[in-house]
Short mmCIF file of C-alpha atoms in Angstrom, two decimals:
data_model
loop_
_atom_site.label_atom_id
_atom_site.label_comp_id
_atom_site.label_asym_id
_atom_site.label_seq_id
_atom_site.Cartn_x
_atom_site.Cartn_y
_atom_site.Cartn_z
CA UNK G 940 92.70 34.22 -36.26
CA UNK G 941 89.79 33.99 -33.81
CA UNK G 942 90.90 37.13 -31.99
CA UNK G 943 91.09 39.05 -35.27
CA UNK G 944 87.79 37.73 -36.66
CA UNK G 945 85.85 37.12 -33.45
CA UNK G 946 82.64 38.95 -34.48
CA UNK G 947 82.43 37.33 -37.92
CA UNK G 948 83.25 33.83 -36.64
CA UNK G 949 80.69 34.06 -33.82
CA UNK G 950 78.05 35.32 -36.24
CA UNK G 951 78.78 32.39 -38.58
CA UNK G 952 78.65 29.91 -35.68
CA UNK G 953 75.30 31.31 -34.52
CA UNK G 954 73.79 30.53 -37.93
CA UNK G 955 73.95 26.86 -36.92
CA UNK G 956 71.22 26.13 -34.38
CA UNK G 957 73.25 23.39 -32.70
CA UNK G 958 76.06 25.86 -32.13
CA UNK G 959 73.83 28.75 -31.05
CA UNK G 960 71.85 26.70 -28.56
CA UNK G 961 74.58 24.22 -27.53
CA UNK G 962 72.27 21.24 -28.07
CA UNK G 963 72.52 18.37 -30.55
CA UNK G 964 70.45 18.85 -33.68
CA UNK G 965 68.18 15.88 -32.88
CA UNK G 966 67.11 17.60 -29.63
CA UNK G 967 66.54 20.93 -31.35
CA UNK G 968 64.38 19.17 -33.95
CA UNK G 969 62.31 17.50 -31.21
CA UNK G 970 61.71 20.80 -29.40
CA UNK G 971 60.82 22.56 -32.66
CA UNK G 972 58.37 19.81 -33.61
CA UNK G 973 56.68 19.91 -30.22
CA UNK G 974 56.72 23.65 -29.48
CA UNK G 975 57.00 25.37 -32.85
CA UNK G 976 57.51 29.13 -32.54
CA UNK G 977 58.29 28.87 -28.82
CA UNK G 978 61.26 26.58 -29.43
CA UNK G 979 63.95 29.30 -29.55
CA UNK G 980 62.84 30.69 -26.18
CA UNK G 981 62.69 27.19 -24.67
CA UNK G 982 66.17 26.29 -25.94
CA UNK G 983 67.59 29.59 -24.71
CA UNK G 984 65.98 29.09 -21.29
CA UNK G 985 67.62 25.68 -21.03
CA UNK G 986 71.02 27.36 -21.15
CA UNK G 987 70.34 29.78 -18.30
CA UNK G 988 71.82 29.21 -14.86
CA UNK G 989 69.15 27.71 -12.62
CA UNK G 990 68.27 29.51 -9.41
CA UNK G 991 69.88 28.37 -6.19
CA UNK G 992 67.20 26.24 -4.56
CA UNK G 993 67.49 24.99 -1.01
CA UNK G 994 65.83 22.13 0.81
CA UNK G 995 65.29 22.73 4.51
CA UNK G 996 65.94 19.71 6.72
CA UNK G 997 62.82 19.84 8.88
CA UNK G 998 64.41 17.43 11.37
CA UNK G 999 66.43 20.46 12.47
CA UNK G 1000 64.09 23.41 12.01
CA UNK G 1001 60.96 24.66 10.29
CA UNK G 1002 61.03 26.45 6.95
CA UNK G 1003 59.91 29.63 8.70
CA UNK G 1004 62.81 29.36 11.16
CA UNK G 1005 65.30 28.87 8.33
CA UNK G 1006 63.87 31.85 6.43
CA UNK G 1007 64.48 33.92 9.58
CA UNK G 1008 68.05 32.60 9.79
CA UNK G 1009 68.60 33.66 6.18
CA UNK G 1010 67.17 37.08 6.93
CA UNK G 1011 69.54 37.48 9.90
CA UNK G 1012 72.40 36.63 7.50
CA UNK G 1013 71.16 39.34 5.08
CA UNK G 1014 69.90 36.79 2.56
CA UNK G 1015 66.43 36.70 1.08
CA UNK G 1016 64.54 33.74 -0.31
CA UNK G 1017 61.04 32.75 -1.29
CA UNK G 1018 59.12 29.54 -0.74
CA UNK G 1019 58.40 27.73 -4.04
CA UNK G 1020 57.27 24.32 -2.77
CA UNK G 1021 56.94 22.72 0.67
CA UNK G 1022 60.45 22.92 2.13
CA UNK G 1023 61.94 24.42 -1.07
CA UNK G 1024 63.38 27.93 -0.99
CA UNK G 1025 64.88 29.87 -3.88
CA UNK G 1026 67.55 32.35 -2.86
CA UNK G 1027 67.17 35.76 -4.44
CA UNK G 1028 70.96 35.91 -4.84
CA UNK G 1029 73.07 32.72 -4.95
CA UNK G 1030 75.90 32.41 -2.44
CA UNK G 1031 78.68 29.96 -1.71
CA UNK G 1032 77.25 27.10 0.35
CA UNK G 1033 79.69 27.87 3.16
CA UNK G 1034 77.81 31.15 3.70
CA UNK G 1035 74.45 29.42 4.21
CA UNK G 1036 73.49 29.31 7.90
CA UNK G 1037 74.00 25.83 9.38
CA UNK G 1038 74.88 24.29 5.99
CA UNK G 1039 77.77 22.25 7.41
CA UNK G 1040 75.49 21.02 10.19
CA UNK G 1041 73.03 19.62 7.64
CA UNK G 1042 70.17 22.04 8.30
CA UNK G 1043 69.86 22.82 4.60
CA UNK G 1044 70.94 21.30 1.28
CA UNK G 1045 71.11 22.63 -2.26
CA UNK G 1046 68.63 20.71 -4.40
CA UNK G 1047 66.49 21.62 -7.40
CA UNK G 1048 62.83 22.13 -6.52
CA UNK G 1049 61.76 19.53 -9.08
CA UNK G 1050 64.04 16.90 -7.55
CA UNK G 1051 62.45 17.59 -4.18
CA UNK G 1052 59.15 16.17 -5.45
CA UNK G 1053 60.67 12.66 -5.59
CA UNK G 1054 59.90 12.00 -1.93
CA UNK G 1055 56.17 12.66 -2.34
CA UNK G 1056 55.95 10.78 -5.62
CA UNK G 1057 57.62 7.70 -4.16
CA UNK G 1058 55.21 7.56 -1.20
CA UNK G 1059 58.01 6.45 1.13
CA UNK G 1060 56.97 5.44 4.63
CA UNK G 1061 58.86 4.61 7.81
CA UNK G 1062 60.21 1.07 7.92
CA UNK G 1063 60.52 0.67 4.14
CA UNK G 1064 63.65 -0.62 2.43
CA UNK G 1065 64.60 1.74 -0.43
CA UNK G 1066 67.20 1.43 -3.19
CA UNK G 1067 68.62 4.59 -4.74
CA UNK G 1068 70.34 3.09 -7.79
CA UNK G 1069 71.80 6.33 -9.23
CA UNK G 1070 72.44 8.06 -5.94
CA UNK G 1071 75.14 10.64 -6.69
CA UNK G 1072 75.43 13.31 -5.46
CA UNK G 1073 73.00 12.25 -2.73
CA UNK G 1074 70.29 14.90 -2.70
CA UNK G 1075 67.34 12.54 -3.04
CA UNK G 1076 68.96 9.97 -0.72
CA UNK G 1077 69.42 12.50 2.08
CA UNK G 1078 65.94 13.92 1.47
CA UNK G 1079 64.39 10.46 1.84
CA UNK G 1080 66.33 9.85 5.05
CA UNK G 1081 65.38 13.28 6.44
CA UNK G 1082 61.68 12.62 5.86
CA UNK G 1083 61.28 8.97 6.85
CA UNK G 1084 63.01 6.41 9.05
CA UNK G 1085 63.91 3.94 6.30
CA UNK G 1086 66.65 1.49 5.42
CA UNK G 1087 68.33 3.04 2.39
CA UNK G 1088 70.93 1.53 0.08
CA UNK G 1089 72.51 4.18 -2.15
CA UNK G 1090 74.68 3.03 -5.05
CA UNK G 1091 76.25 4.69 -8.07
CA UNK G 1092 78.52 3.35 -10.80
CA UNK G 1093 80.97 6.27 -10.47
CA UNK G 1094 83.13 5.97 -7.35
CA UNK G 1095 84.14 9.65 -7.53
CA UNK G 1096 80.51 10.77 -7.58
CA UNK G 1097 79.65 8.25 -4.86
CA UNK G 1098 82.10 10.09 -2.62
CA UNK G 1099 79.73 13.10 -2.85
CA UNK G 1100 76.94 10.89 -1.48
CA UNK G 1101 79.17 9.97 1.47
CA UNK G 1102 80.01 13.65 2.06
CA UNK G 1103 76.34 14.66 2.01
CA UNK G 1104 75.40 11.83 4.37
CA UNK G 1105 78.21 12.85 6.74
CA UNK G 1106 77.20 16.51 6.59
CA UNK G 1107 73.56 15.72 7.33
CA UNK G 1108 74.38 13.11 10.00
CA UNK G 1109 72.42 10.40 8.17
CA UNK G 1110 73.26 6.79 7.28
#
């Protein structure tokens, strides 16, 4: 039935905002109340694939050096925040220069601000209570010599933390 009536069924489904935007109605109502006429654009933007953002591990190299490594690998990126690069064209992580050696990690630019906001300093003891997949934990360890305890309630996701720590050579 769907194959025969695909266009009509999709058009009917799109009449419902929750279906069109793939958000629960309560969220749509909140966005509409706060942003009015801009709400459709905001909701649509929330369903777009985010750019591939990298965090350069400055224990291994400078951002400028990593940009040059990307260029040599025929990849282009732009700096969007200190240490944060957005690739012009996403690639599989295995294709990123020195990814397996921990020179770079994939992490949203916004998440990279956590280190500065937390004001972490060498010698501190830090608890990452929702650590998976380990981006903020490895970032903290890259930037400061701290004692970090990383926990997560999901053992499967916690394995990702272990993998990222292994890859970056951090504990």
